[in-house]
């Protein structure tokens, strides 16, 4: 069956996710992307993603000692159910942070008064599939960072302050991910929730975008021989 432009673009998006997750090296990404944009049939497209899972899909780890993938490559079921390493954070005239590899308690309480706190969930594990993070900020601030695919529900109250979500990066939540409910109070202070990828993932995505522009430019210069989806429809004089 003939492939449509929308189907070629869907395959390209899966390849972008794969390189962001570290599943593909950049040279392999470029090769597959170029093939995707010149593919004419489903039979040419399918092999390009046959060895790749859909974004956020759980994948069994290779070998018993293999650690679960983290960030957007998360093997979510493997990240749920471990013993909590922290049940809260406290800051008075100072600060606290929870980031990197740690396990969030099913009920986590954060308090900041004349100080600040940082809660980073992007590489965290979770004690339970349902997690409640209660944030109290009094003349202080608490910042929560979550990966784009995490299910987050923000229900806090701000009094002479702010409690809510800030700018978020694009990304779809996945059913395998935990559900995190963020509640609490910001009194003359602020609690902010942000969804974004890790620096490593953003760097790989940027490199993928640059590689994709190079592929499109090569196909444009190749003219009509670049095939459908290649961006070239006529020869350059």
mmCIF file of C-alpha atoms in Angstrom:
data_model
loop_
_atom_site.group_PDB
_atom_site.id
_atom_site.type_symbol
_atom_site.label_atom_id
_atom_site.label_comp_id
_atom_site.label_asym_id
_atom_site.label_seq_id
_atom_site.Cartn_x
_atom_site.Cartn_y
_atom_site.Cartn_z
ATOM 1 C CA UNK A 1 0.000 0.000 0.000
ATOM 2 C CA UNK A 2 1.229 3.490 -0.842
ATOM 3 C CA UNK A 3 2.411 5.640 2.075
ATOM 4 C CA UNK A 4 0.986 9.104 2.725
ATOM 5 C CA UNK A 5 2.846 12.232 3.838
ATOM 6 C CA UNK A 6 1.137 11.950 7.245
ATOM 7 C CA UNK A 7 2.374 8.366 7.655
ATOM 8 C CA UNK A 8 5.923 9.345 6.725
ATOM 9 C CA UNK A 9 5.808 12.173 9.268
ATOM 10 C CA UNK A 10 4.477 9.811 11.958
ATOM 11 C CA UNK A 11 7.457 7.506 11.401
ATOM 12 C CA UNK A 12 9.790 10.518 11.536
ATOM 13 C CA UNK A 13 8.293 11.509 14.900
ATOM 14 C CA UNK A 14 8.909 8.009 16.304
ATOM 15 C CA UNK A 15 12.517 8.248 15.137
ATOM 16 C CA UNK A 16 12.909 11.645 16.834
ATOM 17 C CA UNK A 17 11.608 10.190 20.104
ATOM 18 C CA UNK A 18 13.973 7.236 19.773
ATOM 19 C CA UNK A 19 17.048 9.437 19.352
ATOM 20 C CA UNK A 20 15.950 11.625 22.281
ATOM 21 C CA UNK A 21 15.689 8.486 24.421
ATOM 22 C CA UNK A 22 19.139 7.312 23.343
ATOM 23 C CA UNK A 23 17.831 4.274 21.455
ATOM 24 C CA UNK A 24 19.359 5.410 18.150
ATOM 25 C CA UNK A 25 22.783 6.852 17.393
ATOM 26 C CA UNK A 26 22.752 10.039 15.335
ATOM 27 C CA UNK A 27 24.137 8.452 12.160
ATOM 28 C CA UNK A 28 21.517 5.692 12.327
ATOM 29 C CA UNK A 29 18.811 8.288 12.917
ATOM 30 C CA UNK A 30 19.884 10.195 9.794
ATOM 31 C CA UNK A 31 19.870 7.035 7.674
ATOM 32 C CA UNK A 32 16.418 5.973 8.847
ATOM 33 C CA UNK A 33 15.002 9.475 8.546
ATOM 34 C CA UNK A 34 16.218 9.835 4.973
ATOM 35 C CA UNK A 35 14.670 6.473 4.117
ATOM 36 C CA UNK A 36 11.393 7.508 5.788
ATOM 37 C CA UNK A 37 11.088 10.699 3.762
ATOM 38 C CA UNK A 38 11.780 8.884 0.475
ATOM 39 C CA UNK A 39 9.608 5.835 1.218
ATOM 40 C CA UNK A 40 6.765 5.151 -1.203
ATOM 41 C CA UNK A 41 5.050 2.215 0.512
ATOM 42 C CA UNK A 42 4.156 0.925 3.985
ATOM 43 C CA UNK A 43 6.589 -1.918 3.391
ATOM 44 C CA UNK A 44 9.451 0.583 3.255
ATOM 45 C CA UNK A 45 8.304 2.447 6.383
ATOM 46 C CA UNK A 46 7.570 -0.425 8.759
ATOM 47 C CA UNK A 47 11.144 -1.799 9.078
ATOM 48 C CA UNK A 48 12.369 1.634 10.198
ATOM 49 C CA UNK A 49 10.563 1.401 13.558
ATOM 50 C CA UNK A 50 10.128 -2.355 13.914
ATOM 51 C CA UNK A 51 12.798 -2.538 16.645
ATOM 52 C CA UNK A 52 11.537 0.576 18.478
ATOM 53 C CA UNK A 53 8.769 0.787 21.096
ATOM 54 C CA UNK A 54 6.164 3.522 21.067
ATOM 55 C CA UNK A 55 7.146 6.492 23.290
ATOM 56 C CA UNK A 56 6.618 5.719 26.973
ATOM 57 C CA UNK A 57 5.888 2.024 26.363
ATOM 58 C CA UNK A 58 7.164 -0.360 29.022
ATOM 59 C CA UNK A 59 10.042 -2.544 27.847
ATOM 60 C CA UNK A 60 11.425 -5.510 29.748
ATOM 61 C CA UNK A 61 15.021 -4.815 30.816
ATOM 62 C CA UNK A 62 17.741 -6.885 29.131
ATOM 63 C CA UNK A 63 19.260 -9.099 31.815
ATOM 64 C CA UNK A 64 18.359 -9.193 35.484
ATOM 65 C CA UNK A 65 20.964 -6.593 36.443
ATOM 66 C CA UNK A 66 20.016 -4.032 33.774
ATOM 67 C CA UNK A 67 18.796 -0.790 35.373
ATOM 68 C CA UNK A 68 15.476 0.668 34.184
ATOM 69 C CA UNK A 69 15.693 3.328 31.514
ATOM 70 C CA UNK A 70 14.986 6.821 32.830
ATOM 71 C CA UNK A 71 13.676 10.123 31.517
ATOM 72 C CA UNK A 72 11.484 9.856 28.423
ATOM 73 C CA UNK A 73 12.881 6.350 27.822
ATOM 74 C CA UNK A 74 11.302 5.287 31.091
ATOM 75 C CA UNK A 75 10.301 1.712 31.754
ATOM 76 C CA UNK A 76 7.488 2.975 33.961
ATOM 77 C CA UNK A 77 6.394 -0.313 35.593
ATOM 78 C CA UNK A 78 9.996 -0.894 36.730
ATOM 79 C CA UNK A 79 10.005 2.546 38.351
ATOM 80 C CA UNK A 80 6.915 1.932 40.497
ATOM 81 C CA UNK A 81 6.798 -0.004 43.766
ATOM 82 C CA UNK A 82 10.206 0.495 45.380
ATOM 83 C CA UNK A 83 10.681 1.668 48.983
ATOM 84 C CA UNK A 84 10.524 5.434 49.423
ATOM 85 C CA UNK A 85 13.827 7.189 50.070
ATOM 86 C CA UNK A 86 12.204 10.501 51.003
ATOM 87 C CA UNK A 87 8.841 11.445 52.483
ATOM 88 C CA UNK A 88 9.318 15.191 52.515
ATOM 89 C CA UNK A 89 11.487 18.278 52.321
ATOM 90 C CA UNK A 90 11.843 21.213 54.732
ATOM 91 C CA UNK A 91 13.380 24.644 54.219
ATOM 92 C CA UNK A 92 13.506 27.506 56.745
ATOM 93 C CA UNK A 93 15.865 30.309 55.811
ATOM 94 C CA UNK A 94 17.473 27.836 53.455
ATOM 95 C CA UNK A 95 16.667 25.274 50.808
ATOM 96 C CA UNK A 96 16.195 21.611 49.972
ATOM 97 C CA UNK A 97 16.258 19.593 46.776
ATOM 98 C CA UNK A 98 15.209 16.153 45.655
ATOM 99 C CA UNK A 99 16.586 15.330 42.230
ATOM 100 C CA UNK A 100 18.397 12.652 40.291
ATOM 101 C CA UNK A 101 17.753 9.063 41.364
ATOM 102 C CA UNK A 102 15.445 8.915 44.355
ATOM 103 C CA UNK A 103 12.116 7.289 45.257
ATOM 104 C CA UNK A 104 9.077 9.468 45.944
ATOM 105 C CA UNK A 105 6.861 8.449 48.851
ATOM 106 C CA UNK A 106 3.178 7.883 48.073
ATOM 107 C CA UNK A 107 2.575 10.924 50.314
ATOM 108 C CA UNK A 108 5.308 13.536 50.106
ATOM 109 C CA UNK A 109 5.154 16.833 52.029
ATOM 110 C CA UNK A 110 7.268 19.853 51.106
ATOM 111 C CA UNK A 111 7.489 22.966 53.305
ATOM 112 C CA UNK A 112 9.375 26.171 52.540
ATOM 113 C CA UNK A 113 9.275 29.324 54.679
ATOM 114 C CA UNK A 114 11.631 32.159 53.794
ATOM 115 C CA UNK A 115 13.424 29.590 51.700
ATOM 116 C CA UNK A 116 13.049 27.377 48.657
ATOM 117 C CA UNK A 117 12.725 23.789 47.559
ATOM 118 C CA UNK A 118 13.267 21.862 44.328
ATOM 119 C CA UNK A 119 11.507 18.576 43.531
ATOM 120 C CA UNK A 120 12.664 16.928 40.287
ATOM 121 C CA UNK A 121 10.646 13.879 39.211
ATOM 122 C CA UNK A 122 12.288 13.284 35.828
ATOM 123 C CA UNK A 123 14.642 10.523 37.001
ATOM 124 C CA UNK A 124 12.754 9.536 40.136
ATOM 125 C CA UNK A 125 11.150 6.227 41.047
ATOM 126 C CA UNK A 126 7.758 6.071 42.774
ATOM 127 C CA UNK A 127 6.589 4.127 45.811
ATOM 128 C CA UNK A 128 3.089 3.828 44.368
ATOM 129 C CA UNK A 129 1.226 4.434 41.117
ATOM 130 C CA UNK A 130 -0.815 7.130 42.894
ATOM 131 C CA UNK A 131 1.329 9.822 44.542
ATOM 132 C CA UNK A 132 0.310 12.992 46.390
ATOM 133 C CA UNK A 133 2.830 15.816 46.791
ATOM 134 C CA UNK A 134 1.665 18.426 49.296
ATOM 135 C CA UNK A 135 3.475 21.750 48.988
ATOM 136 C CA UNK A 136 3.316 24.544 51.572
ATOM 137 C CA UNK A 137 5.186 27.736 50.666
ATOM 138 C CA UNK A 138 5.039 30.714 53.046
ATOM 139 C CA UNK A 139 7.010 33.678 51.781
ATOM 140 C CA UNK A 140 9.095 31.115 49.963
ATOM 141 C CA UNK A 141 9.014 28.995 46.840
ATOM 142 C CA UNK A 142 8.820 25.367 45.738
ATOM 143 C CA UNK A 143 9.509 24.253 42.166
ATOM 144 C CA UNK A 144 8.390 20.858 40.828
ATOM 145 C CA UNK A 145 9.787 19.521 37.539
ATOM 146 C CA UNK A 146 8.123 16.537 35.847
ATOM 147 C CA UNK A 147 8.796 14.699 32.570
ATOM 148 C CA UNK A 148 6.248 15.501 29.825
ATOM 149 C CA UNK A 149 4.746 11.992 29.867
ATOM 150 C CA UNK A 150 3.956 11.947 33.610
ATOM 151 C CA UNK A 151 0.289 12.300 34.622
ATOM 152 C CA UNK A 152 0.214 15.434 36.814
ATOM 153 C CA UNK A 153 -2.828 17.062 38.423
ATOM 154 C CA UNK A 154 -2.240 20.455 40.090
ATOM 155 C CA UNK A 155 -4.836 21.532 42.668
ATOM 156 C CA UNK A 156 -3.156 23.983 45.023
ATOM 157 C CA UNK A 157 -4.284 27.397 46.269
ATOM 158 C CA UNK A 158 -2.381 30.668 46.104
ATOM 159 C CA UNK A 159 -3.107 33.532 48.532
ATOM 160 C CA UNK A 160 -1.192 36.671 47.665
ATOM 161 C CA UNK A 161 0.994 34.260 45.777
ATOM 162 C CA UNK A 162 0.889 31.747 42.951
ATOM 163 C CA UNK A 163 0.221 28.009 42.712
ATOM 164 C CA UNK A 164 0.096 26.415 39.277
ATOM 165 C CA UNK A 165 1.725 25.153 36.123
ATOM 166 C CA UNK A 166 4.237 27.170 34.155
ATOM 167 C CA UNK A 167 5.343 26.746 30.533
ATOM 168 C CA UNK A 168 5.457 23.109 29.467
ATOM 169 C CA UNK A 169 7.354 21.245 26.761
ATOM 170 C CA UNK A 170 5.364 19.266 24.224
ATOM 171 C CA UNK A 171 4.713 15.650 25.104
ATOM 172 C CA UNK A 172 1.892 13.202 25.667
ATOM 173 C CA UNK A 173 1.131 11.532 28.976
ATOM 174 C CA UNK A 174 1.235 7.731 28.927
ATOM 175 C CA UNK A 175 -1.050 5.327 30.821
ATOM 176 C CA UNK A 176 1.893 3.365 32.270
ATOM 177 C CA UNK A 177 3.200 6.434 34.114
ATOM 178 C CA UNK A 178 2.232 7.202 37.734
ATOM 179 C CA UNK A 179 -0.433 9.769 38.543
ATOM 180 C CA UNK A 180 0.932 12.612 40.653
ATOM 181 C CA UNK A 181 -1.446 15.007 42.416
ATOM 182 C CA UNK A 182 0.142 18.237 43.620
ATOM 183 C CA UNK A 183 -1.831 20.065 46.299
ATOM 184 C CA UNK A 184 -1.161 22.620 49.007
ATOM 185 C CA UNK A 185 -0.927 26.329 49.679
ATOM 186 C CA UNK A 186 1.251 29.232 48.595
ATOM 187 C CA UNK A 187 0.915 32.174 51.002
ATOM 188 C CA UNK A 188 2.827 35.239 49.852
ATOM 189 C CA UNK A 189 4.999 32.778 47.982
ATOM 190 C CA UNK A 190 4.874 30.454 45.016
ATOM 191 C CA UNK A 191 4.605 26.820 43.981
ATOM 192 C CA UNK A 192 5.408 26.206 40.337
ATOM 193 C CA UNK A 193 5.041 23.018 38.308
ATOM 194 C CA UNK A 194 6.908 22.594 35.036
ATOM 195 C CA UNK A 195 7.073 19.755 32.516
ATOM 196 C CA UNK A 196 10.319 19.446 30.602
ATOM 197 C CA UNK A 197 12.867 16.937 29.400
ATOM 198 C CA UNK A 198 16.308 16.468 30.903
ATOM 199 C CA UNK A 199 19.258 18.398 29.471
ATOM 200 C CA UNK A 200 20.589 15.241 27.828
ATOM 201 C CA UNK A 201 17.264 14.581 26.091
ATOM 202 C CA UNK A 202 16.974 18.182 24.923
ATOM 203 C CA UNK A 203 20.524 18.060 23.557
ATOM 204 C CA UNK A 204 19.797 14.875 21.609
ATOM 205 C CA UNK A 205 16.572 16.381 20.240
ATOM 206 C CA UNK A 206 18.437 19.489 19.107
ATOM 207 C CA UNK A 207 21.031 17.340 17.348
ATOM 208 C CA UNK A 208 18.196 15.364 15.737
ATOM 209 C CA UNK A 209 16.574 18.573 14.468
ATOM 210 C CA UNK A 210 19.870 19.681 12.934
ATOM 211 C CA UNK A 211 20.311 16.275 11.311
ATOM 212 C CA UNK A 212 16.754 16.408 9.980
ATOM 213 C CA UNK A 213 17.346 19.821 8.411
ATOM 214 C CA UNK A 214 20.454 18.427 6.729
ATOM 215 C CA UNK A 215 18.475 15.457 5.369
ATOM 216 C CA UNK A 216 15.743 17.733 4.009
ATOM 217 C CA UNK A 217 18.320 20.021 2.398
ATOM 218 C CA UNK A 218 20.050 17.085 0.690
ATOM 219 C CA UNK A 219 16.720 15.881 -0.650
ATOM 220 C CA UNK A 220 15.815 19.371 -1.836
ATOM 221 C CA UNK A 221 19.071 19.568 -3.777
ATOM 222 C CA UNK A 222 18.509 16.083 -5.190
ATOM 223 C CA UNK A 223 15.305 17.346 -6.806
ATOM 224 C CA UNK A 224 12.533 14.965 -7.905
ATOM 225 C CA UNK A 225 14.750 11.914 -7.403
ATOM 226 C CA UNK A 226 14.431 12.447 -3.649
ATOM 227 C CA UNK A 227 11.043 10.764 -3.818
ATOM 228 C CA UNK A 228 7.799 11.557 -1.987
ATOM 229 C CA UNK A 229 8.089 13.399 1.286
ATOM 230 C CA UNK A 230 11.608 14.536 0.460
ATOM 231 C CA UNK A 231 10.675 18.133 -0.070
ATOM 232 C CA UNK A 232 12.068 18.216 -3.624
ATOM 233 C CA UNK A 233 9.527 18.447 -6.428
ATOM 234 C CA UNK A 234 11.577 20.013 -9.201
ATOM 235 C CA UNK A 235 15.185 20.158 -10.306
ATOM 236 C CA UNK A 236 17.182 23.238 -9.473
ATOM 237 C CA UNK A 237 18.604 25.129 -12.349
#
